[in-house]
PDB file of C-alpha atoms in Angstrom:
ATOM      1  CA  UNK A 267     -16.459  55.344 -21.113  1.00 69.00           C
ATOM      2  CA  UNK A 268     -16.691  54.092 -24.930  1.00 92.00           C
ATOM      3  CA  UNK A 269     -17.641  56.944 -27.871  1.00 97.00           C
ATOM      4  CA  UNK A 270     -19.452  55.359 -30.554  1.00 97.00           C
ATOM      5  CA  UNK A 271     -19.307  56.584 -34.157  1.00 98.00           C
ATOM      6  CA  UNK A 272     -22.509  54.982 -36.473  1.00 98.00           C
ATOM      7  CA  UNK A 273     -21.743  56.307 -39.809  1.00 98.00           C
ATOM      8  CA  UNK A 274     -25.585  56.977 -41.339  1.00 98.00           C
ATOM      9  CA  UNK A 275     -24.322  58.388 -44.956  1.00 98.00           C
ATOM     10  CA  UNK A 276     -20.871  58.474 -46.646  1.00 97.00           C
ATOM     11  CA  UNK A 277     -19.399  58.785 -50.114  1.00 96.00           C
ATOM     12  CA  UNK A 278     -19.024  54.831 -49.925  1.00 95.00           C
ATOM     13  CA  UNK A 279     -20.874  51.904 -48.498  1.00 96.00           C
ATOM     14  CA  UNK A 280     -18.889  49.687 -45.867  1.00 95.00           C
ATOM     15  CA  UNK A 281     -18.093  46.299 -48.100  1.00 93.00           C
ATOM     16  CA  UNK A 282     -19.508  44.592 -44.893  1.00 91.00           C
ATOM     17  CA  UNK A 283     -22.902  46.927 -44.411  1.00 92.00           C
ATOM     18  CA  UNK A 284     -26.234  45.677 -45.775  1.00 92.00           C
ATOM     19  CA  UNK A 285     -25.961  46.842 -49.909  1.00 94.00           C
ATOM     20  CA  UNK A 286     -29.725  48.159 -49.466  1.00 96.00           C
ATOM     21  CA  UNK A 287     -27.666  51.225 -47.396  1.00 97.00           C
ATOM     22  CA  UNK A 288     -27.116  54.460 -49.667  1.00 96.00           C
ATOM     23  CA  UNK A 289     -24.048  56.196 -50.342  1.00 97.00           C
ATOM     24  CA  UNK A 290     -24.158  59.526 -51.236  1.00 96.00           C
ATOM     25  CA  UNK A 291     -21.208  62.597 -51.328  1.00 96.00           C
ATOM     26  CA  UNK A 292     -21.965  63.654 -48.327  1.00 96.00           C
ATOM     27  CA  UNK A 293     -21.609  62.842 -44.078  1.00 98.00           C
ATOM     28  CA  UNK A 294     -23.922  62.125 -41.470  1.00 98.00           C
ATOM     29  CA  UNK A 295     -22.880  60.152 -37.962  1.00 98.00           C
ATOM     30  CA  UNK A 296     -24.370  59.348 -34.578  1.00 98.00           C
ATOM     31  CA  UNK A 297     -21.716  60.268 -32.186  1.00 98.00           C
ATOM     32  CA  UNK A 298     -22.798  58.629 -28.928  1.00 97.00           C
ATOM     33  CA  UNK A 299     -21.790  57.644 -25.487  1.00 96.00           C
ATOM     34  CA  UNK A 300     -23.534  56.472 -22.091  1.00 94.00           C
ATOM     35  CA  UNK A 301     -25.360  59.712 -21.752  1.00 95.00           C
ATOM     36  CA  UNK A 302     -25.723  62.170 -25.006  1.00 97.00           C
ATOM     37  CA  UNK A 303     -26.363  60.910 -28.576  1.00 98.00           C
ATOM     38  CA  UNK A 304     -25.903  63.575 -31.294  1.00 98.00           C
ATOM     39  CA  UNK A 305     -26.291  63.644 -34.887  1.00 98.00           C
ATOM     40  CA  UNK A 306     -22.998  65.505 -36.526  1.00 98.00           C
ATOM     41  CA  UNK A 307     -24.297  66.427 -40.086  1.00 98.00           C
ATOM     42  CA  UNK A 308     -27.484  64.939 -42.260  1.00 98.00           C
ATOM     43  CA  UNK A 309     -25.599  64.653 -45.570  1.00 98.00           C
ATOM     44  CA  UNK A 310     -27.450  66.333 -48.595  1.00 98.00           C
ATOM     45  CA  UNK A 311     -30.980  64.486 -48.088  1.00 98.00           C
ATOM     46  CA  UNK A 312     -33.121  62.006 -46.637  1.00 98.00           C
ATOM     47  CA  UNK A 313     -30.813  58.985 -46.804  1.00 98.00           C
ATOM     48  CA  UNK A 314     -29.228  59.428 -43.343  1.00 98.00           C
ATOM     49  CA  UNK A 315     -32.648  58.307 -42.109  1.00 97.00           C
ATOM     50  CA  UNK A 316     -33.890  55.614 -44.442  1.00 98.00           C
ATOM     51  CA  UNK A 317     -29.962  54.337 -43.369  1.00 98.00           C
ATOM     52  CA  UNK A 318     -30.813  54.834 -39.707  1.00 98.00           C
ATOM     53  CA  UNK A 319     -34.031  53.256 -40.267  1.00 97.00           C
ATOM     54  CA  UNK A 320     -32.578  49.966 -42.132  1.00 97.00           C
ATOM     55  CA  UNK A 321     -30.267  50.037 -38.966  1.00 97.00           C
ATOM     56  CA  UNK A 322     -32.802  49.883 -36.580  1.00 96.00           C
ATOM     57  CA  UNK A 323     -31.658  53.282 -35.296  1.00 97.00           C
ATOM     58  CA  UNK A 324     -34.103  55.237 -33.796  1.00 94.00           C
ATOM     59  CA  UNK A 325     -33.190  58.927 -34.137  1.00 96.00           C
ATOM     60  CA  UNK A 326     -35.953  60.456 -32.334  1.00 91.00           C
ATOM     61  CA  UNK A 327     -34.400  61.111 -28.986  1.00 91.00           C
ATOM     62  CA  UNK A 328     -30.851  63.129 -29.964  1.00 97.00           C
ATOM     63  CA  UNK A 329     -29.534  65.087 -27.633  1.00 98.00           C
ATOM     64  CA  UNK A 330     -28.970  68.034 -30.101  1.00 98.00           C
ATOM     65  CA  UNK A 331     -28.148  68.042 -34.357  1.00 98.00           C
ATOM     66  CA  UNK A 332     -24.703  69.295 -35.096  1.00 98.00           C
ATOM     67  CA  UNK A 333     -24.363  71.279 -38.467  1.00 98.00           C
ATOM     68  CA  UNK A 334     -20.504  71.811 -39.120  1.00 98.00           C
ATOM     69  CA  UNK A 335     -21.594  73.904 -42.060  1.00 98.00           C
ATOM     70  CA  UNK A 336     -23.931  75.383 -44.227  1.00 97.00           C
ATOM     71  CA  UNK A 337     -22.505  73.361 -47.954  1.00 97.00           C
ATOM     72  CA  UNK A 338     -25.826  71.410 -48.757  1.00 97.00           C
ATOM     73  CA  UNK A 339     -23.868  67.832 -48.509  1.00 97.00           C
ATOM     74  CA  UNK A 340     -23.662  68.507 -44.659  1.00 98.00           C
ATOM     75  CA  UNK A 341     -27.292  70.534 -43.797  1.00 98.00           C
ATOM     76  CA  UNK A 342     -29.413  69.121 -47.049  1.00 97.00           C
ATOM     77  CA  UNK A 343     -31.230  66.656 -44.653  1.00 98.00           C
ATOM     78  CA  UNK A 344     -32.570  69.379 -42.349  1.00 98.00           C
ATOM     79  CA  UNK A 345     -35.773  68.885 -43.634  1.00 97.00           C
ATOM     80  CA  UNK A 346     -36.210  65.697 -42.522  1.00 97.00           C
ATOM     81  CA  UNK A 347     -35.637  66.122 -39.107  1.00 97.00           C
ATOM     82  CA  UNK A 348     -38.263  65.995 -36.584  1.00 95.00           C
ATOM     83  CA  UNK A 349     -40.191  69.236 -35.537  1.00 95.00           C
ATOM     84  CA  UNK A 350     -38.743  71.405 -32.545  1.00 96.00           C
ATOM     85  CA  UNK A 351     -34.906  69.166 -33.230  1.00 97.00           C
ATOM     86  CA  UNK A 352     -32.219  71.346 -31.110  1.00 98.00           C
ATOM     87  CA  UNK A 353     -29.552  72.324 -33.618  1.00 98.00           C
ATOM     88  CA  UNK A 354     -26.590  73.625 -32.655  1.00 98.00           C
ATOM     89  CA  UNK A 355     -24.611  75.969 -35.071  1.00 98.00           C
ATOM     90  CA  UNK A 356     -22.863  78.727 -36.811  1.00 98.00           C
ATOM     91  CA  UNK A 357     -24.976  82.230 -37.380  1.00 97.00           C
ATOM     92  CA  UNK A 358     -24.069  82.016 -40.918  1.00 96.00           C
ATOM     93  CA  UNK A 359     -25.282  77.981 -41.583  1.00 97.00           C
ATOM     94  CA  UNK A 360     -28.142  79.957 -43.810  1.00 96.00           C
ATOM     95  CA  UNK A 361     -25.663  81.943 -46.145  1.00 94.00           C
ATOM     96  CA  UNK A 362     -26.568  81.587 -49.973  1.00 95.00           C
ATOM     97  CA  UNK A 363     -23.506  79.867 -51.465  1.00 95.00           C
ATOM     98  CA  UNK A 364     -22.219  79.288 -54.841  1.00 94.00           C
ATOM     99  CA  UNK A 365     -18.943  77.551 -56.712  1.00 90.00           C
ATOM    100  CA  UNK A 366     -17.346  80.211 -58.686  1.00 85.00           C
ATOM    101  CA  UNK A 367     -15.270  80.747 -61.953  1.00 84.00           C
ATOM    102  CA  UNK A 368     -13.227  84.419 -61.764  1.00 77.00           C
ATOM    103  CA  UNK A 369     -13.226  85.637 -65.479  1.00 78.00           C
ATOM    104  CA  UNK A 370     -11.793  89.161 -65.967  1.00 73.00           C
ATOM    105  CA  UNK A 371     -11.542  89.964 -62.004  1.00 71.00           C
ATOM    106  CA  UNK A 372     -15.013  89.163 -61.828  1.00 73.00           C
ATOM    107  CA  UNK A 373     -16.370  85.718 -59.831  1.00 76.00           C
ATOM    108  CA  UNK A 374     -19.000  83.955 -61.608  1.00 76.00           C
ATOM    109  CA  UNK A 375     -21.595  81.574 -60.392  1.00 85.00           C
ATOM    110  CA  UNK A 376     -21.254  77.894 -61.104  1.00 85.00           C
ATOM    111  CA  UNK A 377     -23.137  75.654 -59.038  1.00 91.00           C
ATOM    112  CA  UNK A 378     -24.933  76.230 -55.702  1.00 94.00           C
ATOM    113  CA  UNK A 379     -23.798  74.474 -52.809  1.00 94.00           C
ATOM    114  CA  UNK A 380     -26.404  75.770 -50.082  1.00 95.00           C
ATOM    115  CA  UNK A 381     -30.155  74.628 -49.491  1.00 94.00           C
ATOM    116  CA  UNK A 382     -32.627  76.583 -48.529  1.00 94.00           C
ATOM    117  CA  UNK A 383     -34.067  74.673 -45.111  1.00 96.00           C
ATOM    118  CA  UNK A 384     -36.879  76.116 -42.731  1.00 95.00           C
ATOM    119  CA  UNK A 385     -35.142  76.637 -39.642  1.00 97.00           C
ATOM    120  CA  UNK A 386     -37.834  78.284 -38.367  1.00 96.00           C
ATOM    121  CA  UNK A 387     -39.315  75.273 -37.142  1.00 96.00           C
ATOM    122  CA  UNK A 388     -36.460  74.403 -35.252  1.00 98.00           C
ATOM    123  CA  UNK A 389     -34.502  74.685 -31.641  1.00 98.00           C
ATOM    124  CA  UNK A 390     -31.956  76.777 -32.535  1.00 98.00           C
ATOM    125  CA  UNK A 391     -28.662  77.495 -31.220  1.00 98.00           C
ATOM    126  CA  UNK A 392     -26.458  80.034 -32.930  1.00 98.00           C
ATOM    127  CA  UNK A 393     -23.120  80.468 -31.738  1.00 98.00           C
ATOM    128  CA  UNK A 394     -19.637  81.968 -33.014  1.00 98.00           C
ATOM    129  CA  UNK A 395     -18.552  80.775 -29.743  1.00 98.00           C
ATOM    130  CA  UNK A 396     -17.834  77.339 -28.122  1.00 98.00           C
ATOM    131  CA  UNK A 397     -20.756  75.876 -26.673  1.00 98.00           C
ATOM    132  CA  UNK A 398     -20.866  72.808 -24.263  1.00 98.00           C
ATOM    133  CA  UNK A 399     -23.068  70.218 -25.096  1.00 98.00           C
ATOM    134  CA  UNK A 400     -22.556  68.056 -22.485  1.00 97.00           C
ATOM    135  CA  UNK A 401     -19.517  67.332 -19.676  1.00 96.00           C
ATOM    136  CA  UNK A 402     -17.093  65.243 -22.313  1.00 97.00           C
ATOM    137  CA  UNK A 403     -19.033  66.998 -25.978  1.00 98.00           C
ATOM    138  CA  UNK A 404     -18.288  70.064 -26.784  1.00 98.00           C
ATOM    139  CA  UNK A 405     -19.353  72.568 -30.253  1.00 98.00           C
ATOM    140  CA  UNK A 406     -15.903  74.226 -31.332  1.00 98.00           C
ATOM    141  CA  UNK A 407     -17.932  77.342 -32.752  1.00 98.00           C
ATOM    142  CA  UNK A 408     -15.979  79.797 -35.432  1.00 98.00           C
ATOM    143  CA  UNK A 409     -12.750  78.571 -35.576  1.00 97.00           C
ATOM    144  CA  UNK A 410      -9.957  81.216 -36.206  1.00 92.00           C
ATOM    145  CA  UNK A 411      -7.221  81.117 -39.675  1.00 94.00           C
ATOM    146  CA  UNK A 412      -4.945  83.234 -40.303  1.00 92.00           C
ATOM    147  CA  UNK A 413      -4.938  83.307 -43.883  1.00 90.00           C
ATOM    148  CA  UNK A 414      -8.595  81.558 -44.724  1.00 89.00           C
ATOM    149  CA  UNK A 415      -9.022  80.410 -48.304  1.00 89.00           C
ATOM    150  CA  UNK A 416     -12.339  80.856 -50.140  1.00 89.00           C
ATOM    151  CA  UNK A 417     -14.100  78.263 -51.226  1.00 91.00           C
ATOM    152  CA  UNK A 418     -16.915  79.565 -54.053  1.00 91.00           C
ATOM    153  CA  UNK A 419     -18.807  83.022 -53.318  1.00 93.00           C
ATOM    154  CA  UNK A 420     -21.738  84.229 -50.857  1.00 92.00           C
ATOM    155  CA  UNK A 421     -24.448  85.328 -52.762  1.00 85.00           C
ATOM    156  CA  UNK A 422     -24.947  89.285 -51.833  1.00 76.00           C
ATOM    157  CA  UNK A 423     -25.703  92.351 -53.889  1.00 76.00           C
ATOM    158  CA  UNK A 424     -22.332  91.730 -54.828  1.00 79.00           C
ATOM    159  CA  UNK A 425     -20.561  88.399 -54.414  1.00 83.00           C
ATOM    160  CA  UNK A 426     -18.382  88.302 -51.589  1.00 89.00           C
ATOM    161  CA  UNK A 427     -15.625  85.682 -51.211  1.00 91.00           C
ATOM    162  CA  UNK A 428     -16.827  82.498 -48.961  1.00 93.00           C
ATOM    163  CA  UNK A 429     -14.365  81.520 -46.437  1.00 95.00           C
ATOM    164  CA  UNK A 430     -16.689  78.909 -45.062  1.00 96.00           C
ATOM    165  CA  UNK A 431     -16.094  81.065 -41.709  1.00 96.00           C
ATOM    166  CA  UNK A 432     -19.307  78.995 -40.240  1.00 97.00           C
ATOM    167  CA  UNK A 433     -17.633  75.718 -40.497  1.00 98.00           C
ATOM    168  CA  UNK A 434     -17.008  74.361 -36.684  1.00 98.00           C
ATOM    169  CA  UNK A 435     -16.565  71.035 -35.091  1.00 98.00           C
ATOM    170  CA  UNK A 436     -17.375  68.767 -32.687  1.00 98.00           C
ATOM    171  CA  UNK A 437     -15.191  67.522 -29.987  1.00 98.00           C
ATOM    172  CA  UNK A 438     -15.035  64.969 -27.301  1.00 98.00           C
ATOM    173  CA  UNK A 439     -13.040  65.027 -24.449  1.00 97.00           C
ATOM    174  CA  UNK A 440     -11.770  61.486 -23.281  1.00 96.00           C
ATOM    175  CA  UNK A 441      -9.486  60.242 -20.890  1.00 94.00           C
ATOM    176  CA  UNK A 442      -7.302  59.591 -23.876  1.00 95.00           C
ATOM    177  CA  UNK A 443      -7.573  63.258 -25.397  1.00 97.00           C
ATOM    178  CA  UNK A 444      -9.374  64.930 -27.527  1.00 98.00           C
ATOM    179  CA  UNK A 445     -11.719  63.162 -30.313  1.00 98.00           C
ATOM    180  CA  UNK A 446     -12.083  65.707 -32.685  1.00 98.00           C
ATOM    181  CA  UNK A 447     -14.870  65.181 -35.728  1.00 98.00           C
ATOM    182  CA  UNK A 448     -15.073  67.328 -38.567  1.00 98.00           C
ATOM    183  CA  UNK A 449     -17.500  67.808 -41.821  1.00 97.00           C
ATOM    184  CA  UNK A 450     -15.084  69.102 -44.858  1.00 95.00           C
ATOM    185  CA  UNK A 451     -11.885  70.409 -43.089  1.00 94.00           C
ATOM    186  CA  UNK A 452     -12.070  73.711 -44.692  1.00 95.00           C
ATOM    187  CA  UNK A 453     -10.355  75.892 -41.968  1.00 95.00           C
ATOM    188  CA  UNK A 454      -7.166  73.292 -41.950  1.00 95.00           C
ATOM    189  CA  UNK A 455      -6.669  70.561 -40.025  1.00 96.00           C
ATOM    190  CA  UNK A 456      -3.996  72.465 -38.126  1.00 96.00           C
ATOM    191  CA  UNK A 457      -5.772  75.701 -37.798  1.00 97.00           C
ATOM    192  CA  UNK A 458      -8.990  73.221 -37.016  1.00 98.00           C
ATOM    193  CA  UNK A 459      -6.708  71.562 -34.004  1.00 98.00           C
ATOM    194  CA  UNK A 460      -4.671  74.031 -32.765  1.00 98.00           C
ATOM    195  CA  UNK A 461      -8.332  75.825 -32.002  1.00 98.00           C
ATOM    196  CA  UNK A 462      -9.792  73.215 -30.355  1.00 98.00           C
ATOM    197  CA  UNK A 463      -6.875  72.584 -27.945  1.00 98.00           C
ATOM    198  CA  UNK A 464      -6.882  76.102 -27.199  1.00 98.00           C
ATOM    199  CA  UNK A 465     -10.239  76.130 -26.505  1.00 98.00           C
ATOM    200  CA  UNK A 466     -10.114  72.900 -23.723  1.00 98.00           C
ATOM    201  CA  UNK A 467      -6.521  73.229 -22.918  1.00 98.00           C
ATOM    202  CA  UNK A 468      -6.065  69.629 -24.015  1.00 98.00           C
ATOM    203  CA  UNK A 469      -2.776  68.618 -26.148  1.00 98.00           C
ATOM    204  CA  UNK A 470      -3.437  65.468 -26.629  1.00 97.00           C
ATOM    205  CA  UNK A 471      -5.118  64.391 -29.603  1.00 97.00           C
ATOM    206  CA  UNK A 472      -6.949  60.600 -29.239  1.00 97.00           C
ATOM    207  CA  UNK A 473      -8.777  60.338 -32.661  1.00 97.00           C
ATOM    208  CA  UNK A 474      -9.458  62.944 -35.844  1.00 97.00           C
ATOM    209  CA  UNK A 475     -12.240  61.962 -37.167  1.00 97.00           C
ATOM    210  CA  UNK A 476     -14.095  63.445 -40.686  1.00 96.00           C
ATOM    211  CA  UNK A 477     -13.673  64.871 -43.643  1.00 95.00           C
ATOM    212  CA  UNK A 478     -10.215  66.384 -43.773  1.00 95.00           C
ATOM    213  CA  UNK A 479     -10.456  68.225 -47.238  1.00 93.00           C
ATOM    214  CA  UNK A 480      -7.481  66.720 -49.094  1.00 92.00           C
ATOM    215  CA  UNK A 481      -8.784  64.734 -52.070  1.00 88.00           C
ATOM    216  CA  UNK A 482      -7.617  67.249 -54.395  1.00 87.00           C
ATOM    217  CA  UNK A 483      -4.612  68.876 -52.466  1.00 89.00           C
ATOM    218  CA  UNK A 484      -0.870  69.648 -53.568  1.00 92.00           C
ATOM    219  CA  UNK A 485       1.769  68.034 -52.510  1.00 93.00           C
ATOM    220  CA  UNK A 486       3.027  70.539 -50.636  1.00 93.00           C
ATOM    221  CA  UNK A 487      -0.071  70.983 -48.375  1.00 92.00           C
ATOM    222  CA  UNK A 488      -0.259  67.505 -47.853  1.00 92.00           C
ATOM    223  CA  UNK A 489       3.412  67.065 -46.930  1.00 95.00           C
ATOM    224  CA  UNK A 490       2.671  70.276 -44.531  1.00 94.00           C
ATOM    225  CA  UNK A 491      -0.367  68.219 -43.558  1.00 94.00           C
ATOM    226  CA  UNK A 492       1.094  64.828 -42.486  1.00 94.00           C
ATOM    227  CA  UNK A 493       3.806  66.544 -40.414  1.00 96.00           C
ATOM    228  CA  UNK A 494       1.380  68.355 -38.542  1.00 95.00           C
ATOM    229  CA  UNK A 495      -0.381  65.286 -37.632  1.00 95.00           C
ATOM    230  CA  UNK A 496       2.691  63.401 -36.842  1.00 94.00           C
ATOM    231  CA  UNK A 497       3.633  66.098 -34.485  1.00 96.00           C
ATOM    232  CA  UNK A 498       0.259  65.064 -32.792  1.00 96.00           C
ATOM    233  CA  UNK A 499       0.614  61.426 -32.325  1.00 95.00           C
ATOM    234  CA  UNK A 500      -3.014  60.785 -32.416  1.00 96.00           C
ATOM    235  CA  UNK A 501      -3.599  57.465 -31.353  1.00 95.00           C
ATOM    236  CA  UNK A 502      -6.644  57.206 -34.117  1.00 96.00           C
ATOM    237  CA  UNK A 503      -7.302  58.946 -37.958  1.00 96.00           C
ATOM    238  CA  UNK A 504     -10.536  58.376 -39.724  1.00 97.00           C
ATOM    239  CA  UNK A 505     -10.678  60.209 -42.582  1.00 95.00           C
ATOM    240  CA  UNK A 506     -14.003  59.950 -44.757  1.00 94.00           C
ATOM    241  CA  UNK A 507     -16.201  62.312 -47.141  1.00 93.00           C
ATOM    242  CA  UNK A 508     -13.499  64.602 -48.451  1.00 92.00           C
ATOM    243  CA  UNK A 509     -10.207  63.175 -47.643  1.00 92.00           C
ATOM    244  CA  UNK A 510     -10.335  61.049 -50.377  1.00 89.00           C
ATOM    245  CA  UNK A 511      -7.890  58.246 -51.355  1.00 89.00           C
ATOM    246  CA  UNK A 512      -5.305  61.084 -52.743  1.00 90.00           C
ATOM    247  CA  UNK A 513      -5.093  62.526 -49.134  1.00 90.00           C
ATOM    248  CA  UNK A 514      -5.301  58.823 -47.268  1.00 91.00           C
ATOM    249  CA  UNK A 515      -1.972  58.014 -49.373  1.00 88.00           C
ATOM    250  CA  UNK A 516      -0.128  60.600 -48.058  1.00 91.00           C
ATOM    251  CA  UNK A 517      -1.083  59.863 -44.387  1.00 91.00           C
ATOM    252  CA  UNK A 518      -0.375  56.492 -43.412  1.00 85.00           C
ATOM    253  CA  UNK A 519      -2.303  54.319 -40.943  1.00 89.00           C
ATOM    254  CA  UNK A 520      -5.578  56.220 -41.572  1.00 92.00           C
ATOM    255  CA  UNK A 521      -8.554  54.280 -42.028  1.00 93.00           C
ATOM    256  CA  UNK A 522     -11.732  54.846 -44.398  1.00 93.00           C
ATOM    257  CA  UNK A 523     -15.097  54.965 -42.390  1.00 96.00           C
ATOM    258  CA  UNK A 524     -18.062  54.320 -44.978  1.00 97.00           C
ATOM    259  CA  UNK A 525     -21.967  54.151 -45.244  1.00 97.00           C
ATOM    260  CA  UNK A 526     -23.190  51.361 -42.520  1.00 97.00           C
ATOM    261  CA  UNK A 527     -20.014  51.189 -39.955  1.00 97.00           C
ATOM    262  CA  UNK A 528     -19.974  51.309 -36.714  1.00 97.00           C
ATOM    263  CA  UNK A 529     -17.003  52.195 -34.665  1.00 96.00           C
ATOM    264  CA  UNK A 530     -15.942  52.199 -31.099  1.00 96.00           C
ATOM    265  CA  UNK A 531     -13.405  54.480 -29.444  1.00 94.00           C
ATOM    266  CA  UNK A 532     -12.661  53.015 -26.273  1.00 78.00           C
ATOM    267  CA  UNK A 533     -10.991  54.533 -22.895  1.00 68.00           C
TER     268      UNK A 533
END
């Protein structure tokens, strides 16, 4: 049973892919195989479908929409999905989020990084908790860390610290392990892993898949990083969005999906 990965938006168009396809900071794929098709992310706008479109994708019989988090890069496109879509998600997708500046103990707004999308008009599915989407697909829900790191501020009566505590993934489970696909990588790729074989009691890790969150890490999280994912032998990585070329350099043998590829995981 082949998973296919059609990348609809990226930071970067595929050299190969038609140059009329936008590339945008941002992720949306079509994760499909013989019996579910589901759309992991919508990037920040409409682009996902004018790329589907120029495809000849049609995107109007999805099993379910995937949101791995509320940052407007991954859930900006909601409202351009079709009426009644099933999305599948964290409670917290919705949060008010901001980039932040501390100056004098206090954090300061920058630059907001959620939308504000009618979900009201939507399926929706809110779960902390794993959710099965299918036999072999699977939504991670809140995924545990240990010592989370904040990334910017929720907007409250008083700012409160965002540990992007909604982020989740989605995982497939082939005959050849896990397939694990994330949107930004926020809670660690280990913590991010270790979670999800917890949560199918499955070791083995086939492909990682995503944004991995390491286009502006040290050295020393990077070396902690690519010794991790040694330890894992995965048999494919695919790191796009937020891995950037920083983070590809320090893990060898991992390729660059972009805007307009299509990709084939085979058992």
């Amino acid at each position: 049973m082949a998973l296919t990965l059609t990348v609809l938006l990226e930071n970067r168009r595929a050299a190969s892919a038609d140059k009329s396809l936008q590339a945008k900071p941002g992720l949306s794929l079509l994760v499909q195989d013989e019996t579910t098709t589901i759309l992991f992310d919508t990037g920040p706008d409409d682009s996902f479908i004018l790329n589907a479109a120029q495809m000849g994708i049609d995107l109007t019989q999805l099993t379910a929409v995937v949101l791995s988090h509320g940052h407007y890069d991954h859930c900006g496109g909601v409202p351009w999905l079709a009426d009644n879509s099933r999305i599948i998600c964290h409670p917290q997708i919705a949060c008010e989020r901001y980039a932040s500046i501390t100056l004098a103990g206090t954090p300061r707004k920058i630059k907001k990084l959620s939308r504000e999308n009618d979900y009201s008009r939507h399926i929706m599915e809110y779960t902390r908790k794993p959710l099965a989407i299918s036999d072999r697909f699977l939504w991670s829900g809140e995924i545990s860390v240990p010592t989370p790191q904040a990334y910017g501020v929720i907007s409250e009566k008083i700012p409160q610290p965002d540990y992007i505590s909604d982020e989740g993934v989605l995982i497939y489970k082939s005959e050849r392990g896990l397939v694990i696909i994330t949107g930004c990588g926020h809670r660690g790729i280990e913590n991010i892993v270790r979670h999800c074989q917890n949560i199918t009691g499955v070791s083995q890790i086939y492909a990682l898949v995503g944004g991995f969150h390491l286009r502006a890490a040290s050295p020393a999280k990077l070396w902690r990083t690519r010794q991790f994912i040694q330890q894992q032998q995965p048999e494919k990585l695919l790191g796009c969005h937020c891995t950037g070329s920083w983070g590809r350099l320090w893990l060898p043998g991992t390729d660059a999906p972009a805007t307009g590829d299509v990709i084939v995981l085979a058992e």
